[in-house]
PDB file of C-alpha atoms in Angstrom:
ATOM      1  CA  UNK A1489     118.946  70.537  48.785  1.00 49.00           C
ATOM      2  CA  UNK A1490     123.001  70.816  48.495  1.00 49.00           C
ATOM      3  CA  UNK A1491     124.451  70.289  45.270  1.00 49.00           C
ATOM      4  CA  UNK A1492     127.374  67.403  44.882  1.00 49.00           C
ATOM      5  CA  UNK A1493     130.532  68.374  43.968  1.00 48.00           C
ATOM      6  CA  UNK A1494     131.026  65.754  41.721  1.00 44.00           C
ATOM      7  CA  UNK A1495     127.840  67.031  39.637  1.00 40.00           C
ATOM      8  CA  UNK A1496     129.576  70.677  39.653  1.00 41.00           C
ATOM      9  CA  UNK A1497     132.652  69.886  39.130  1.00 41.00           C
ATOM     10  CA  UNK A1498     131.789  67.188  35.948  1.00 45.00           C
ATOM     11  CA  UNK A1499     129.404  70.165  34.948  1.00 45.00           C
ATOM     12  CA  UNK A1500     131.682  72.848  34.879  1.00 42.00           C
ATOM     13  CA  UNK A1501     134.617  70.162  32.841  1.00 42.00           C
ATOM     14  CA  UNK A1502     131.403  69.449  29.542  1.00 42.00           C
ATOM     15  CA  UNK A1503     130.975  73.647  29.708  1.00 44.00           C
ATOM     16  CA  UNK A1504     135.047  74.216  29.435  1.00 43.00           C
ATOM     17  CA  UNK A1505     135.670  71.954  26.908  1.00 47.00           C
ATOM     18  CA  UNK A1506     132.505  72.574  23.875  1.00 46.00           C
ATOM     19  CA  UNK A1507     133.937  75.826  25.051  1.00 46.00           C
ATOM     20  CA  UNK A1508     137.467  74.897  23.589  1.00 49.00           C
ATOM     21  CA  UNK A1509     136.088  73.339  20.397  1.00 48.00           C
ATOM     22  CA  UNK A1510     133.377  76.542  19.259  1.00 51.00           C
ATOM     23  CA  UNK A1511     136.160  78.346  19.609  1.00 51.00           C
ATOM     24  CA  UNK A1512     139.809  76.366  18.064  1.00 55.00           C
ATOM     25  CA  UNK A1513     140.310  76.638  14.251  1.00 60.00           C
ATOM     26  CA  UNK A1514     140.050  73.363  12.529  1.00 65.00           C
ATOM     27  CA  UNK A1515     143.421  73.001  10.633  1.00 59.00           C
ATOM     28  CA  UNK A1516     143.746  73.964   6.437  1.00 68.00           C
ATOM     29  CA  UNK A1517     143.256  71.243   4.172  1.00 76.00           C
ATOM     30  CA  UNK A1518     146.222  71.667   1.893  1.00 88.00           C
ATOM     31  CA  UNK A1519     146.238  69.303  -0.740  1.00 93.00           C
ATOM     32  CA  UNK A1520     149.238  69.288  -3.380  1.00 96.00           C
ATOM     33  CA  UNK A1521     149.352  68.934  -7.202  1.00 97.00           C
ATOM     34  CA  UNK A1522     149.964  65.414  -8.768  1.00 98.00           C
ATOM     35  CA  UNK A1523     150.682  65.289 -12.478  1.00 98.00           C
ATOM     36  CA  UNK A1524     150.591  62.024 -14.143  1.00 98.00           C
ATOM     37  CA  UNK A1525     152.587  61.471 -17.574  1.00 98.00           C
ATOM     38  CA  UNK A1526     150.363  59.038 -20.415  1.00 97.00           C
ATOM     39  CA  UNK A1527     152.099  58.449 -23.605  1.00 94.00           C
ATOM     40  CA  UNK A1528     149.835  57.952 -26.688  1.00 92.00           C
ATOM     41  CA  UNK A1529     152.849  56.256 -28.888  1.00 96.00           C
ATOM     42  CA  UNK A1530     156.370  57.830 -30.195  1.00 98.00           C
ATOM     43  CA  UNK A1531     156.939  58.409 -33.912  1.00 98.00           C
ATOM     44  CA  UNK A1532     160.890  58.328 -34.843  1.00 98.00           C
ATOM     45  CA  UNK A1533     162.018  59.909 -38.388  1.00 97.00           C
ATOM     46  CA  UNK A1534     164.545  60.462 -40.010  1.00 94.00           C
ATOM     47  CA  UNK A1535     166.871  63.320 -40.722  1.00 90.00           C
ATOM     48  CA  UNK A1536     168.939  62.667 -44.292  1.00 83.00           C
ATOM     49  CA  UNK A1537     171.012  65.911 -42.904  1.00 82.00           C
ATOM     50  CA  UNK A1538     171.949  64.580 -39.818  1.00 81.00           C
ATOM     51  CA  UNK A1539     171.568  60.949 -40.162  1.00 85.00           C
ATOM     52  CA  UNK A1540     170.103  61.027 -36.998  1.00 93.00           C
ATOM     53  CA  UNK A1541     166.669  59.886 -36.355  1.00 97.00           C
ATOM     54  CA  UNK A1542     164.093  62.663 -34.464  1.00 97.00           C
ATOM     55  CA  UNK A1543     161.354  61.162 -31.923  1.00 98.00           C
ATOM     56  CA  UNK A1544     158.933  62.510 -31.361  1.00 98.00           C
ATOM     57  CA  UNK A1545     156.747  61.351 -28.101  1.00 98.00           C
ATOM     58  CA  UNK A1546     152.985  62.149 -27.897  1.00 97.00           C
ATOM     59  CA  UNK A1547     151.985  63.046 -24.107  1.00 98.00           C
ATOM     60  CA  UNK A1548     148.743  63.486 -22.389  1.00 98.00           C
ATOM     61  CA  UNK A1549     149.641  65.445 -18.835  1.00 98.00           C
ATOM     62  CA  UNK A1550     146.661  65.254 -16.145  1.00 98.00           C
ATOM     63  CA  UNK A1551     146.874  67.468 -12.970  1.00 98.00           C
ATOM     64  CA  UNK A1552     144.501  64.373 -10.965  1.00 98.00           C
ATOM     65  CA  UNK A1553     144.564  66.137  -7.019  1.00 98.00           C
ATOM     66  CA  UNK A1554     141.976  69.538  -8.213  1.00 98.00           C
ATOM     67  CA  UNK A1555     145.033  72.285  -7.653  1.00 98.00           C
ATOM     68  CA  UNK A1556     146.832  74.122 -10.403  1.00 98.00           C
ATOM     69  CA  UNK A1557     150.568  74.395 -11.941  1.00 98.00           C
ATOM     70  CA  UNK A1558     152.718  75.809 -12.653  1.00 98.00           C
ATOM     71  CA  UNK A1559     155.132  73.580 -15.970  1.00 98.00           C
ATOM     72  CA  UNK A1560     159.291  74.860 -15.739  1.00 97.00           C
ATOM     73  CA  UNK A1561     161.012  72.097 -17.622  1.00 98.00           C
ATOM     74  CA  UNK A1562     160.958  69.262 -19.136  1.00 98.00           C
ATOM     75  CA  UNK A1563     163.783  66.601 -19.413  1.00 98.00           C
ATOM     76  CA  UNK A1564     163.979  64.063 -22.560  1.00 99.00           C
ATOM     77  CA  UNK A1565     167.183  61.327 -22.244  1.00 99.00           C
ATOM     78  CA  UNK A1566     167.194  59.335 -24.971  1.00 99.00           C
ATOM     79  CA  UNK A1567     168.942  55.916 -23.614  1.00 99.00           C
ATOM     80  CA  UNK A1568     171.470  53.186 -26.246  1.00 97.00           C
ATOM     81  CA  UNK A1569     171.798  49.981 -24.810  1.00 96.00           C
ATOM     82  CA  UNK A1570     175.514  50.727 -23.862  1.00 96.00           C
ATOM     83  CA  UNK A1571     174.049  53.041 -21.374  1.00 97.00           C
ATOM     84  CA  UNK A1572     175.046  56.068 -23.063  1.00 97.00           C
ATOM     85  CA  UNK A1573     172.654  59.067 -23.476  1.00 98.00           C
ATOM     86  CA  UNK A1574     171.384  62.758 -24.686  1.00 98.00           C
ATOM     87  CA  UNK A1575     168.879  64.247 -23.197  1.00 98.00           C
ATOM     88  CA  UNK A1576     166.875  67.532 -24.967  1.00 98.00           C
ATOM     89  CA  UNK A1577     165.761  70.384 -22.119  1.00 98.00           C
ATOM     90  CA  UNK A1578     162.943  72.009 -23.303  1.00 98.00           C
ATOM     91  CA  UNK A1579     160.138  75.381 -21.846  1.00 97.00           C
ATOM     92  CA  UNK A1580     156.867  74.137 -21.236  1.00 97.00           C
ATOM     93  CA  UNK A1581     155.713  76.720 -24.387  1.00 97.00           C
ATOM     94  CA  UNK A1582     158.127  74.383 -26.632  1.00 97.00           C
ATOM     95  CA  UNK A1583     157.071  71.607 -24.719  1.00 98.00           C
ATOM     96  CA  UNK A1584     153.153  72.117 -24.171  1.00 97.00           C
ATOM     97  CA  UNK A1585     152.291  75.129 -25.822  1.00 97.00           C
ATOM     98  CA  UNK A1586     151.758  77.346 -22.513  1.00 98.00           C
ATOM     99  CA  UNK A1587     152.867  76.840 -18.949  1.00 98.00           C
ATOM    100  CA  UNK A1588     150.289  76.354 -16.800  1.00 98.00           C
ATOM    101  CA  UNK A1589     148.516  72.765 -15.999  1.00 98.00           C
ATOM    102  CA  UNK A1590     144.470  73.245 -14.402  1.00 98.00           C
ATOM    103  CA  UNK A1591     143.007  72.128 -12.164  1.00 98.00           C
ATOM    104  CA  UNK A1592     141.679  68.525 -13.063  1.00 98.00           C
ATOM    105  CA  UNK A1593     143.171  70.227 -16.086  1.00 98.00           C
ATOM    106  CA  UNK A1594     145.182  67.912 -19.100  1.00 98.00           C
ATOM    107  CA  UNK A1595     147.790  69.625 -21.904  1.00 98.00           C
ATOM    108  CA  UNK A1596     148.667  67.533 -25.185  1.00 98.00           C
ATOM    109  CA  UNK A1597     152.176  68.258 -25.871  1.00 97.00           C
ATOM    110  CA  UNK A1598     152.868  70.143 -28.870  1.00 92.00           C
ATOM    111  CA  UNK A1599     157.033  69.840 -29.385  1.00 92.00           C
ATOM    112  CA  UNK A1600     157.716  66.507 -27.042  1.00 97.00           C
ATOM    113  CA  UNK A1601     161.520  65.401 -29.019  1.00 98.00           C
ATOM    114  CA  UNK A1602     165.098  63.898 -28.431  1.00 98.00           C
ATOM    115  CA  UNK A1603     167.377  63.252 -31.311  1.00 97.00           C
ATOM    116  CA  UNK A1604     169.383  59.614 -31.694  1.00 96.00           C
ATOM    117  CA  UNK A1605     170.647  56.572 -33.334  1.00 95.00           C
ATOM    118  CA  UNK A1606     167.127  54.405 -34.455  1.00 96.00           C
ATOM    119  CA  UNK A1607     170.100  50.534 -34.563  1.00 94.00           C
ATOM    120  CA  UNK A1608     171.103  51.579 -30.858  1.00 95.00           C
ATOM    121  CA  UNK A1609     168.585  53.321 -29.396  1.00 97.00           C
ATOM    122  CA  UNK A1610     166.631  51.229 -25.966  1.00 98.00           C
ATOM    123  CA  UNK A1611     164.436  53.662 -23.707  1.00 98.00           C
ATOM    124  CA  UNK A1612     162.859  57.304 -23.979  1.00 98.00           C
ATOM    125  CA  UNK A1613     162.712  58.962 -20.012  1.00 98.00           C
ATOM    126  CA  UNK A1614     159.967  62.370 -20.021  1.00 98.00           C
ATOM    127  CA  UNK A1615     160.563  64.219 -16.704  1.00 98.00           C
ATOM    128  CA  UNK A1616     158.186  66.593 -16.268  1.00 98.00           C
ATOM    129  CA  UNK A1617     158.990  69.471 -13.284  1.00 99.00           C
ATOM    130  CA  UNK A1618     156.534  71.881 -11.703  1.00 99.00           C
ATOM    131  CA  UNK A1619     154.997  73.765  -9.255  1.00 98.00           C
ATOM    132  CA  UNK A1620     151.636  74.129  -7.902  1.00 98.00           C
ATOM    133  CA  UNK A1621     149.923  76.622  -6.616  1.00 97.00           C
ATOM    134  CA  UNK A1622     151.040  76.627  -3.463  1.00 96.00           C
ATOM    135  CA  UNK A1623     154.605  77.322  -3.876  1.00 97.00           C
ATOM    136  CA  UNK A1624     155.465  73.133  -3.880  1.00 97.00           C
ATOM    137  CA  UNK A1625     157.992  71.802  -6.418  1.00 98.00           C
ATOM    138  CA  UNK A1626     157.282  68.712  -7.713  1.00 98.00           C
ATOM    139  CA  UNK A1627     157.981  66.387 -10.712  1.00 98.00           C
ATOM    140  CA  UNK A1628     156.229  63.520 -12.881  1.00 98.00           C
ATOM    141  CA  UNK A1629     157.995  60.941 -15.367  1.00 98.00           C
ATOM    142  CA  UNK A1630     157.602  58.187 -17.860  1.00 98.00           C
ATOM    143  CA  UNK A1631     158.908  55.700 -19.668  1.00 98.00           C
ATOM    144  CA  UNK A1632     159.152  53.862 -22.787  1.00 98.00           C
ATOM    145  CA  UNK A1633     161.047  51.228 -24.863  1.00 98.00           C
ATOM    146  CA  UNK A1634     162.290  52.694 -27.786  1.00 98.00           C
ATOM    147  CA  UNK A1635     164.179  49.724 -29.119  1.00 97.00           C
ATOM    148  CA  UNK A1636     163.660  48.059 -33.119  1.00 97.00           C
ATOM    149  CA  UNK A1637     162.500  45.289 -33.546  1.00 97.00           C
ATOM    150  CA  UNK A1638     162.333  43.769 -37.382  1.00 98.00           C
ATOM    151  CA  UNK A1639     161.618  40.463 -36.905  1.00 98.00           C
ATOM    152  CA  UNK A1640     158.260  39.802 -38.124  1.00 98.00           C
ATOM    153  CA  UNK A1641     155.771  39.755 -40.668  1.00 98.00           C
ATOM    154  CA  UNK A1642     154.407  43.342 -42.176  1.00 98.00           C
ATOM    155  CA  UNK A1643     151.517  44.340 -44.125  1.00 98.00           C
ATOM    156  CA  UNK A1644     150.208  47.523 -45.503  1.00 97.00           C
ATOM    157  CA  UNK A1645     149.538  49.382 -49.073  1.00 96.00           C
ATOM    158  CA  UNK A1646     152.271  50.972 -51.307  1.00 94.00           C
ATOM    159  CA  UNK A1647     152.201  52.928 -53.561  1.00 92.00           C
ATOM    160  CA  UNK A1648     154.729  50.702 -56.048  1.00 87.00           C
ATOM    161  CA  UNK A1649     153.928  51.014 -60.022  1.00 82.00           C
ATOM    162  CA  UNK A1650     157.931  49.937 -60.706  1.00 76.00           C
ATOM    163  CA  UNK A1651     158.615  47.515 -61.154  1.00 80.00           C
ATOM    164  CA  UNK A1652     155.802  45.246 -63.074  1.00 80.00           C
ATOM    165  CA  UNK A1653     153.243  43.961 -61.362  1.00 85.00           C
ATOM    166  CA  UNK A1654     150.351  44.340 -58.617  1.00 93.00           C
ATOM    167  CA  UNK A1655     152.058  46.511 -55.873  1.00 91.00           C
ATOM    168  CA  UNK A1656     149.245  47.763 -53.605  1.00 94.00           C
ATOM    169  CA  UNK A1657     149.355  45.120 -51.178  1.00 96.00           C
ATOM    170  CA  UNK A1658     152.641  44.047 -50.081  1.00 96.00           C
ATOM    171  CA  UNK A1659     154.109  41.427 -47.248  1.00 98.00           C
ATOM    172  CA  UNK A1660     156.758  41.758 -45.459  1.00 98.00           C
ATOM    173  CA  UNK A1661     158.472  38.680 -43.777  1.00 98.00           C
ATOM    174  CA  UNK A1662     161.580  40.162 -41.832  1.00 98.00           C
ATOM    175  CA  UNK A1663     164.567  37.682 -39.137  1.00 98.00           C
ATOM    176  CA  UNK A1664     166.580  40.138 -37.914  1.00 98.00           C
ATOM    177  CA  UNK A1665     170.338  38.655 -36.739  1.00 97.00           C
ATOM    178  CA  UNK A1666     171.942  41.725 -34.788  1.00 94.00           C
ATOM    179  CA  UNK A1667     172.362  44.102 -37.679  1.00 96.00           C
ATOM    180  CA  UNK A1668     171.630  41.798 -40.383  1.00 97.00           C
ATOM    181  CA  UNK A1669     168.284  41.922 -42.242  1.00 98.00           C
ATOM    182  CA  UNK A1670     167.303  38.870 -44.428  1.00 98.00           C
ATOM    183  CA  UNK A1671     162.735  38.040 -45.401  1.00 98.00           C
ATOM    184  CA  UNK A1672     160.734  38.129 -48.295  1.00 98.00           C
ATOM    185  CA  UNK A1673     158.512  40.385 -49.530  1.00 96.00           C
ATOM    186  CA  UNK A1674     155.335  38.884 -51.529  1.00 96.00           C
ATOM    187  CA  UNK A1675     153.001  41.470 -54.163  1.00 95.00           C
ATOM    188  CA  UNK A1676     148.883  40.925 -53.569  1.00 96.00           C
ATOM    189  CA  UNK A1677     148.754  39.347 -57.534  1.00 96.00           C
ATOM    190  CA  UNK A1678     151.329  36.740 -55.586  1.00 96.00           C
ATOM    191  CA  UNK A1679     154.951  37.573 -56.713  1.00 92.00           C
ATOM    192  CA  UNK A1680     157.783  36.683 -54.422  1.00 94.00           C
ATOM    193  CA  UNK A1681     160.395  38.398 -54.116  1.00 93.00           C
ATOM    194  CA  UNK A1682     164.400  37.921 -51.277  1.00 96.00           C
ATOM    195  CA  UNK A1683     164.862  40.150 -49.339  1.00 96.00           C
ATOM    196  CA  UNK A1684     168.511  40.660 -47.290  1.00 96.00           C
ATOM    197  CA  UNK A1685     170.255  43.488 -46.081  1.00 96.00           C
ATOM    198  CA  UNK A1686     170.771  46.207 -42.507  1.00 96.00           C
ATOM    199  CA  UNK A1687     169.696  48.101 -40.204  1.00 96.00           C
ATOM    200  CA  UNK A1688     172.192  50.216 -40.848  1.00 91.00           C
ATOM    201  CA  UNK A1689     172.866  50.415 -44.334  1.00 84.00           C
ATOM    202  CA  UNK A1690     172.443  53.812 -46.264  1.00 72.00           C
ATOM    203  CA  UNK A1691     172.775  55.655 -42.883  1.00 77.00           C
ATOM    204  CA  UNK A1692     169.237  53.563 -42.264  1.00 86.00           C
ATOM    205  CA  UNK A1693     167.376  50.491 -42.403  1.00 94.00           C
ATOM    206  CA  UNK A1694     167.830  49.034 -45.784  1.00 93.00           C
ATOM    207  CA  UNK A1695     166.412  45.697 -47.537  1.00 94.00           C
ATOM    208  CA  UNK A1696     168.229  45.073 -50.976  1.00 91.00           C
ATOM    209  CA  UNK A1697     165.305  43.265 -53.198  1.00 89.00           C
ATOM    210  CA  UNK A1698     165.908  40.138 -54.988  1.00 87.00           C
ATOM    211  CA  UNK A1699     164.446  38.299 -57.935  1.00 79.00           C
ATOM    212  CA  UNK A1700     163.853  41.981 -59.953  1.00 72.00           C
ATOM    213  CA  UNK A1701     163.121  41.537 -63.914  1.00 62.00           C
ATOM    214  CA  UNK A1702     166.429  42.123 -66.227  1.00 56.00           C
ATOM    215  CA  UNK A1703     165.613  45.057 -66.560  1.00 53.00           C
ATOM    216  CA  UNK A1704     166.304  46.150 -63.395  1.00 51.00           C
ATOM    217  CA  UNK A1705     169.576  43.988 -62.685  1.00 51.00           C
ATOM    218  CA  UNK A1706     172.378  46.143 -61.698  1.00 53.00           C
ATOM    219  CA  UNK A1707     170.419  48.614 -59.838  1.00 65.00           C
ATOM    220  CA  UNK A1708     170.421  47.969 -56.429  1.00 70.00           C
ATOM    221  CA  UNK A1709     166.535  48.448 -56.044  1.00 82.00           C
ATOM    222  CA  UNK A1710     165.277  47.660 -52.196  1.00 87.00           C
ATOM    223  CA  UNK A1711     162.981  49.385 -49.341  1.00 91.00           C
ATOM    224  CA  UNK A1712     164.646  52.254 -47.800  1.00 92.00           C
ATOM    225  CA  UNK A1713     162.406  52.672 -44.470  1.00 95.00           C
ATOM    226  CA  UNK A1714     162.638  56.031 -43.052  1.00 94.00           C
ATOM    227  CA  UNK A1715     160.182  56.827 -40.437  1.00 97.00           C
ATOM    228  CA  UNK A1716     158.529  53.960 -37.377  1.00 98.00           C
ATOM    229  CA  UNK A1717     156.103  54.253 -35.043  1.00 98.00           C
ATOM    230  CA  UNK A1718     156.178  52.537 -31.459  1.00 98.00           C
ATOM    231  CA  UNK A1719     152.911  52.108 -29.191  1.00 96.00           C
ATOM    232  CA  UNK A1720     153.882  50.291 -25.817  1.00 95.00           C
ATOM    233  CA  UNK A1721     157.247  50.363 -26.199  1.00 95.00           C
ATOM    234  CA  UNK A1722     156.770  47.901 -29.167  1.00 97.00           C
ATOM    235  CA  UNK A1723     157.866  49.356 -32.639  1.00 98.00           C
ATOM    236  CA  UNK A1724     154.277  48.004 -34.626  1.00 98.00           C
ATOM    237  CA  UNK A1725     154.475  50.093 -37.526  1.00 98.00           C
ATOM    238  CA  UNK A1726     157.275  51.848 -40.779  1.00 98.00           C
ATOM    239  CA  UNK A1727     157.310  53.895 -43.122  1.00 96.00           C
ATOM    240  CA  UNK A1728     159.594  52.406 -46.589  1.00 93.00           C
ATOM    241  CA  UNK A1729     160.699  54.463 -50.145  1.00 90.00           C
ATOM    242  CA  UNK A1730     161.998  51.874 -53.243  1.00 86.00           C
ATOM    243  CA  UNK A1731     164.222  52.856 -53.963  1.00 79.00           C
ATOM    244  CA  UNK A1732     166.768  51.952 -57.167  1.00 70.00           C
ATOM    245  CA  UNK A1733     170.380  53.198 -58.230  1.00 63.00           C
ATOM    246  CA  UNK A1734     168.583  53.396 -62.013  1.00 65.00           C
ATOM    247  CA  UNK A1735     165.662  56.451 -61.915  1.00 62.00           C
ATOM    248  CA  UNK A1736     162.313  55.262 -63.249  1.00 64.00           C
ATOM    249  CA  UNK A1737     163.638  51.394 -62.484  1.00 67.00           C
ATOM    250  CA  UNK A1738     161.856  51.999 -58.572  1.00 74.00           C
ATOM    251  CA  UNK A1739     158.856  54.716 -57.919  1.00 80.00           C
ATOM    252  CA  UNK A1740     156.482  54.584 -54.667  1.00 87.00           C
ATOM    253  CA  UNK A1741     156.104  53.919 -51.090  1.00 92.00           C
ATOM    254  CA  UNK A1742     154.987  51.865 -48.431  1.00 94.00           C
ATOM    255  CA  UNK A1743     153.413  51.995 -45.180  1.00 96.00           C
ATOM    256  CA  UNK A1744     153.682  47.948 -43.233  1.00 97.00           C
ATOM    257  CA  UNK A1745     151.842  47.430 -39.706  1.00 98.00           C
ATOM    258  CA  UNK A1746     153.602  44.408 -37.916  1.00 98.00           C
ATOM    259  CA  UNK A1747     150.608  41.129 -37.917  1.00 96.00           C
ATOM    260  CA  UNK A1748     152.427  39.209 -35.780  1.00 86.00           C
TER     261      UNK A1748
END
C-alpha cells in the first residue's frame, strides 16, 4: 500500500511542532515589588523653643507583590495654604529603623516627621523610594490633609483644679472665623464661661476664659492648645493646658475630642 504524500507531510509537520514545543524554554515570570503606604494618623505637637509644630506621621508600608525591596529614601513635604513647602528628607533607618522591606511584609514608621506652622499648614505628602531585588527603582506616595479646623463641639476630661468647680469633664463649642476663635466652655457642674482668642495667639491657638470668679480677675486665664491629632484628613483631637498670668489661679490640662 502506498502512503499518501499529504498524510506524510502532515505527520512530519506535527512531529517538528511537538519537538519545538518540548525544546523551547518558557519565558521567566518576573514580578516587581509594589509598596502601598497606609496612614493611620498625624500628631502635631508644639515645639515651644522653635515656635513651630512638629508633625509626626504614623505610617505602615505593605509590600503586595511578593518581592523584597530596599528602601532608599523617604521624603516628607508639608504644603501650606499659600502653596509654600517645607521638605524633610530621611533615610530609611531614620524613618522605619531598617532598609529592608520583606516580600509580602510590613514596616511601621518610627520617625517620619516634618516641621511647620499649624495656622497655615494644609497637606503633607510622603514619598518612599525603593529598589526591588531585580534592580528596578520605583516609589510609593500618599498625601493627607492637616488643615486646622476648630469650628465644632469638643468634649473631654481634664485635670483642672483651679478655678473652683467641677472641671473633670468640659464641653467646648468653638467658632473659627479666619484667625479669630469664639465660643463657650461648660464644666461638668454646669458652669458656663465665654471664650475668645485666636489661632495665632501666644505662638499657638489660645482662648481666654471669661466670667471667672473675682479672685482670678486681671490674670488673663485661658486654654493654650499645644497638641493636635488628625485622622483621615480631619482634626479630631486636641490637648490644652489652662494657663494664667497669676500663679496658682489656673492649674490643669484637658484632652478634647471632636463630637461634631
